[in-house]
Amino acid sequence: MSAAPGRPKQAQAPSGGNEEHEVPSVGAAMSAVQEVTADTAPRRGIAHALQAMRAIVLRELIKFSQQTGRLVSALVRPLLWLAVFAAGFRNVFGVAIVEPYDTYIPYDVYIAPGLVGMVLLFNGMQSSLAMVYDREMGLMRLLLTAPLPRAWLLFCKLCATALLSVLQALAFIVVAMLLGTELPLFSLAGLHALLALVCGALMLGALGLLLSVYVKQLENFAGTMNFVIFPMYFMSTALYPLWKLQESGAEWVYQLARFNPFTHAVEWIRFALYGKDPGEAPWVVLGCLLVFFFVACWGYDPQRGFGGLTKRGGPP
């Protein structure tokens, strides 16, 4: 609040002749804050939140469109498994008639949902690398200081990651069908499979978001991913059914695969493709999604795990 016109300015606590500079600076700062608040308050609503989501998603899409090698690498990896590995072991690994299948199927049809999960898994982990890179370059600081709840900003980032994962997975499915893999996509069950695909992408993207909190440097990223990607993928039903693990005597691998969230993401996609009940798989995927996301939000809180970044370079 400013003094009345004509009244001389008085300092309540004079300190060495600096009072005539301190009082006007405080008043100017307060007026600036009031102007900023009056300017941004009308925009802090649903429209502002959706505008932020649109900006973040478009940024990720534009950045992805400029990285053609990223799409090629995302497709080459599962296609090699489909065209080489599945073709070589087509007659070695027979898949019995078990749920959700009603007849004998070739091996490439069985591992197709697992390879779709591979695309989601690798893109989710690559988004974690992008978060670490943005944090090191300083862009994440600017994003997290926007006048929006931090959880919403992280959710926007998660939606952008999931969208890229789904687009890459759909591109892989198209190429796989061109190679002769028969998948029942053009039915009502295909919509359920698309829902499972989106939820699996969100869960794995949330896991990548969580890992980005605790990966401090880019140099440590590769080692951390080796302890996440490969165990999650190979200790799942992506390449072989659970009953084969138990039948072969690998009981501990069987138990780890049962509690692996990636297993439930793949099984949800597999059962949804054939219009069968996925059982508890959707609940496991959605539960892990909420847990991963909320723990990531906790880690990005300024007072907790990620807060050290926002304090670096600032005043003591």
JSON list of C-alpha atoms in Angstrom, two decimals, residues 178-293:
[
{"chain": "A", "resi": 178, "resn": "LEU", "atom": "CA", "xyz": [1.85, -57.02, -43.74]},
{"chain": "A", "resi": 179, "resn": "LEU", "atom": "CA", "xyz": [4.41, -59.70, -42.89]},
{"chain": "A", "resi": 180, "resn": "GLY", "atom": "CA", "xyz": [1.63, -62.25, -42.49]},
{"chain": "A", "resi": 181, "resn": "THR", "atom": "CA", "xyz": [0.89, -62.25, -38.75]},
{"chain": "A", "resi": 182, "resn": "GLU", "atom": "CA", "xyz": [-2.85, -62.75, -38.34]},
{"chain": "A", "resi": 183, "resn": "LEU", "atom": "CA", "xyz": [-4.38, -60.71, -35.54]},
{"chain": "A", "resi": 184, "resn": "PRO", "atom": "CA", "xyz": [-8.14, -60.24, -34.95]},
{"chain": "A", "resi": 185, "resn": "LEU", "atom": "CA", "xyz": [-8.09, -56.46, -34.96]},
{"chain": "A", "resi": 186, "resn": "PHE", "atom": "CA", "xyz": [-11.17, -55.56, -37.01]},
{"chain": "A", "resi": 187, "resn": "SER", "atom": "CA", "xyz": [-13.83, -56.37, -34.44]},
{"chain": "A", "resi": 188, "resn": "LEU", "atom": "CA", "xyz": [-15.33, -55.01, -31.26]},
{"chain": "A", "resi": 189, "resn": "ALA", "atom": "CA", "xyz": [-12.58, -56.80, -29.39]},
{"chain": "A", "resi": 190, "resn": "GLY", "atom": "CA", "xyz": [-10.11, -54.54, -31.18]},
{"chain": "A", "resi": 191, "resn": "LEU", "atom": "CA", "xyz": [-11.50, -51.54, -29.27]},
{"chain": "A", "resi": 192, "resn": "HIS", "atom": "CA", "xyz": [-10.90, -53.36, -26.00]},
{"chain": "A", "resi": 193, "resn": "ALA", "atom": "CA", "xyz": [-7.38, -54.16, -27.16]},
{"chain": "A", "resi": 194, "resn": "LEU", "atom": "CA", "xyz": [-6.83, -50.48, -27.98]},
{"chain": "A", "resi": 195, "resn": "LEU", "atom": "CA", "xyz": [-7.92, -49.57, -24.44]},
{"chain": "A", "resi": 196, "resn": "ALA", "atom": "CA", "xyz": [-5.49, -52.14, -23.04]},
{"chain": "A", "resi": 197, "resn": "LEU", "atom": "CA", "xyz": [-2.78, -50.70, -25.27]},
{"chain": "A", "resi": 198, "resn": "VAL", "atom": "CA", "xyz": [-3.36, -47.16, -23.99]},
{"chain": "A", "resi": 199, "resn": "CYS", "atom": "CA", "xyz": [-3.44, -48.23, -20.35]},
{"chain": "A", "resi": 200, "resn": "GLY", "atom": "CA", "xyz": [-0.26, -50.28, -20.77]},
{"chain": "A", "resi": 201, "resn": "ALA", "atom": "CA", "xyz": [1.45, -47.30, -22.40]},
{"chain": "A", "resi": 202, "resn": "LEU", "atom": "CA", "xyz": [0.39, -45.06, -19.52]},
{"chain": "A", "resi": 203, "resn": "MET", "atom": "CA", "xyz": [1.65, -47.55, -16.91]},
{"chain": "A", "resi": 204, "resn": "LEU", "atom": "CA", "xyz": [5.05, -47.99, -18.54]},
{"chain": "A", "resi": 205, "resn": "GLY", "atom": "CA", "xyz": [5.31, -44.24, -19.16]},
{"chain": "A", "resi": 206, "resn": "ALA", "atom": "CA", "xyz": [4.60, -43.65, -15.47]},
{"chain": "A", "resi": 207, "resn": "LEU", "atom": "CA", "xyz": [7.35, -46.14, -14.61]},
{"chain": "A", "resi": 208, "resn": "GLY", "atom": "CA", "xyz": [9.75, -44.19, -16.83]},
{"chain": "A", "resi": 209, "resn": "LEU", "atom": "CA", "xyz": [8.64, -40.97, -15.14]},
{"chain": "A", "resi": 210, "resn": "LEU", "atom": "CA", "xyz": [9.35, -42.53, -11.77]},
{"chain": "A", "resi": 211, "resn": "LEU", "atom": "CA", "xyz": [12.80, -43.71, -12.82]},
{"chain": "A", "resi": 212, "resn": "SER", "atom": "CA", "xyz": [13.68, -40.24, -14.13]},
{"chain": "A", "resi": 213, "resn": "VAL", "atom": "CA", "xyz": [13.41, -38.96, -10.56]},
{"chain": "A", "resi": 214, "resn": "TYR", "atom": "CA", "xyz": [16.18, -41.17, -9.28]},
{"chain": "A", "resi": 215, "resn": "VAL", "atom": "CA", "xyz": [18.48, -41.37, -12.32]},
{"chain": "A", "resi": 216, "resn": "LYS", "atom": "CA", "xyz": [20.77, -38.45, -11.55]},
{"chain": "A", "resi": 217, "resn": "GLN", "atom": "CA", "xyz": [23.05, -38.45, -14.59]},
{"chain": "A", "resi": 218, "resn": "LEU", "atom": "CA", "xyz": [22.86, -39.56, -18.19]},
{"chain": "A", "resi": 219, "resn": "GLU", "atom": "CA", "xyz": [25.92, -41.77, -17.69]},
{"chain": "A", "resi": 220, "resn": "ASN", "atom": "CA", "xyz": [24.00, -43.90, -15.18]},
{"chain": "A", "resi": 221, "resn": "PHE", "atom": "CA", "xyz": [20.97, -44.33, -17.41]},
{"chain": "A", "resi": 222, "resn": "ALA", "atom": "CA", "xyz": [22.17, -47.29, -19.46]},
{"chain": "A", "resi": 223, "resn": "GLY", "atom": "CA", "xyz": [23.09, -49.33, -16.41]},
{"chain": "A", "resi": 224, "resn": "THR", "atom": "CA", "xyz": [19.82, -48.59, -14.70]},
{"chain": "A", "resi": 225, "resn": "MET", "atom": "CA", "xyz": [17.81, -49.57, -17.75]},
{"chain": "A", "resi": 226, "resn": "ASN", "atom": "CA", "xyz": [19.59, -52.91, -17.99]},
{"chain": "A", "resi": 227, "resn": "PHE", "atom": "CA", "xyz": [18.17, -53.75, -14.58]},
{"chain": "A", "resi": 228, "resn": "VAL", "atom": "CA", "xyz": [14.66, -52.67, -15.63]},
{"chain": "A", "resi": 229, "resn": "ILE", "atom": "CA", "xyz": [13.99, -53.38, -19.30]},
{"chain": "A", "resi": 230, "resn": "PHE", "atom": "CA", "xyz": [15.45, -56.86, -19.74]},
{"chain": "A", "resi": 231, "resn": "PRO", "atom": "CA", "xyz": [14.19, -58.41, -16.46]},
{"chain": "A", "resi": 232, "resn": "MET", "atom": "CA", "xyz": [10.72, -56.98, -17.05]},
{"chain": "A", "resi": 233, "resn": "TYR", "atom": "CA", "xyz": [10.61, -58.29, -20.60]},
{"chain": "A", "resi": 234, "resn": "PHE", "atom": "CA", "xyz": [12.15, -61.74, -20.25]},
{"chain": "A", "resi": 235, "resn": "MET", "atom": "CA", "xyz": [10.44, -62.51, -16.92]},
{"chain": "A", "resi": 236, "resn": "SER", "atom": "CA", "xyz": [6.99, -62.13, -18.44]},
{"chain": "A", "resi": 237, "resn": "THR", "atom": "CA", "xyz": [4.61, -63.88, -20.79]},
{"chain": "A", "resi": 238, "resn": "ALA", "atom": "CA", "xyz": [5.85, -61.91, -23.79]},
{"chain": "A", "resi": 239, "resn": "LEU", "atom": "CA", "xyz": [7.80, -64.88, -25.22]},
{"chain": "A", "resi": 240, "resn": "TYR", "atom": "CA", "xyz": [6.31, -67.94, -23.50]},
{"chain": "A", "resi": 241, "resn": "PRO", "atom": "CA", "xyz": [3.24, -68.74, -21.40]},
{"chain": "A", "resi": 242, "resn": "LEU", "atom": "CA", "xyz": [3.43, -69.02, -17.64]},
{"chain": "A", "resi": 243, "resn": "TRP", "atom": "CA", "xyz": [2.53, -72.71, -17.60]},
{"chain": "A", "resi": 244, "resn": "LYS", "atom": "CA", "xyz": [5.66, -73.53, -19.60]},
{"chain": "A", "resi": 245, "resn": "LEU", "atom": "CA", "xyz": [7.80, -71.83, -16.98]},
{"chain": "A", "resi": 246, "resn": "GLN", "atom": "CA", "xyz": [6.16, -73.83, -14.22]},
{"chain": "A", "resi": 247, "resn": "GLU", "atom": "CA", "xyz": [6.29, -77.04, -16.25]},
{"chain": "A", "resi": 248, "resn": "SER", "atom": "CA", "xyz": [10.03, -76.63, -16.88]},
{"chain": "A", "resi": 249, "resn": "GLY", "atom": "CA", "xyz": [10.72, -76.36, -13.15]},
{"chain": "A", "resi": 250, "resn": "ALA", "atom": "CA", "xyz": [11.72, -72.67, -13.14]},
{"chain": "A", "resi": 251, "resn": "GLU", "atom": "CA", "xyz": [9.50, -71.93, -10.16]},
{"chain": "A", "resi": 252, "resn": "TRP", "atom": "CA", "xyz": [11.23, -68.74, -9.09]},
{"chain": "A", "resi": 253, "resn": "VAL", "atom": "CA", "xyz": [11.03, -67.32, -12.64]},
{"chain": "A", "resi": 254, "resn": "TYR", "atom": "CA", "xyz": [7.37, -68.32, -12.70]},
{"chain": "A", "resi": 255, "resn": "GLN", "atom": "CA", "xyz": [6.67, -66.45, -9.46]},
{"chain": "A", "resi": 256, "resn": "LEU", "atom": "CA", "xyz": [8.54, -63.35, -10.62]},
{"chain": "A", "resi": 257, "resn": "ALA", "atom": "CA", "xyz": [6.62, -63.37, -13.90]},
{"chain": "A", "resi": 258, "resn": "ARG", "atom": "CA", "xyz": [3.33, -63.61, -12.01]},
{"chain": "A", "resi": 259, "resn": "PHE", "atom": "CA", "xyz": [4.06, -60.43, -10.07]},
{"chain": "A", "resi": 260, "resn": "ASN", "atom": "CA", "xyz": [5.60, -58.58, -13.00]},
{"chain": "A", "resi": 261, "resn": "PRO", "atom": "CA", "xyz": [3.30, -55.67, -14.02]},
{"chain": "A", "resi": 262, "resn": "PHE", "atom": "CA", "xyz": [4.53, -55.99, -17.60]},
{"chain": "A", "resi": 263, "resn": "THR", "atom": "CA", "xyz": [3.12, -59.53, -17.67]},
{"chain": "A", "resi": 264, "resn": "HIS", "atom": "CA", "xyz": [-0.34, -58.22, -16.86]},
{"chain": "A", "resi": 265, "resn": "ALA", "atom": "CA", "xyz": [-0.08, -55.48, -19.48]},
{"chain": "A", "resi": 266, "resn": "VAL", "atom": "CA", "xyz": [0.77, -58.08, -22.15]},
{"chain": "A", "resi": 267, "resn": "GLU", "atom": "CA", "xyz": [-1.93, -60.48, -20.97]},
{"chain": "A", "resi": 268, "resn": "TRP", "atom": "CA", "xyz": [-4.55, -57.74, -21.01]},
{"chain": "A", "resi": 269, "resn": "ILE", "atom": "CA", "xyz": [-3.69, -56.95, -24.64]},
{"chain": "A", "resi": 270, "resn": "ARG", "atom": "CA", "xyz": [-3.61, -60.65, -25.57]},
{"chain": "A", "resi": 271, "resn": "PHE", "atom": "CA", "xyz": [-6.96, -61.54, -23.97]},
{"chain": "A", "resi": 272, "resn": "ALA", "atom": "CA", "xyz": [-8.63, -58.37, -25.25]},
{"chain": "A", "resi": 273, "resn": "LEU", "atom": "CA", "xyz": [-7.65, -59.20, -28.84]},
{"chain": "A", "resi": 274, "resn": "TYR", "atom": "CA", "xyz": [-9.68, -62.41, -28.69]},
{"chain": "A", "resi": 275, "resn": "GLY", "atom": "CA", "xyz": [-12.61, -61.02, -26.71]},
{"chain": "A", "resi": 276, "resn": "LYS", "atom": "CA", "xyz": [-11.85, -63.00, -23.55]},
{"chain": "A", "resi": 277, "resn": "ASP", "atom": "CA", "xyz": [-11.98, -61.94, -19.93]},
{"chain": "A", "resi": 278, "resn": "PRO", "atom": "CA", "xyz": [-8.50, -60.70, -18.90]},
{"chain": "A", "resi": 279, "resn": "GLY", "atom": "CA", "xyz": [-9.19, -61.42, -15.24]},
{"chain": "A", "resi": 280, "resn": "GLU", "atom": "CA", "xyz": [-7.19, -59.33, -12.79]},
{"chain": "A", "resi": 281, "resn": "ALA", "atom": "CA", "xyz": [-4.80, -57.93, -15.40]},
{"chain": "A", "resi": 282, "resn": "PRO", "atom": "CA", "xyz": [-6.62, -54.58, -15.89]},
{"chain": "A", "resi": 283, "resn": "TRP", "atom": "CA", "xyz": [-6.72, -53.95, -12.15]},
{"chain": "A", "resi": 284, "resn": "VAL", "atom": "CA", "xyz": [-3.02, -54.69, -11.77]},
{"chain": "A", "resi": 285, "resn": "VAL", "atom": "CA", "xyz": [-2.13, -52.38, -14.68]},
{"chain": "A", "resi": 286, "resn": "LEU", "atom": "CA", "xyz": [-4.33, -49.53, -13.43]},
{"chain": "A", "resi": 287, "resn": "GLY", "atom": "CA", "xyz": [-3.13, -49.98, -9.85]},
{"chain": "A", "resi": 288, "resn": "CYS", "atom": "CA", "xyz": [0.53, -49.90, -10.88]},
{"chain": "A", "resi": 289, "resn": "LEU", "atom": "CA", "xyz": [-0.19, -46.86, -13.05]},
{"chain": "A", "resi": 290, "resn": "LEU", "atom": "CA", "xyz": [-1.57, -44.93, -10.08]},
{"chain": "A", "resi": 291, "resn": "VAL", "atom": "CA", "xyz": [1.24, -46.05, -7.76]},
{"chain": "A", "resi": 292, "resn": "PHE", "atom": "CA", "xyz": [4.01, -45.20, -10.23]},
{"chain": "A", "resi": 293, "resn": "PHE", "atom": "CA", "xyz": [2.51, -41.81, -11.07]}
]
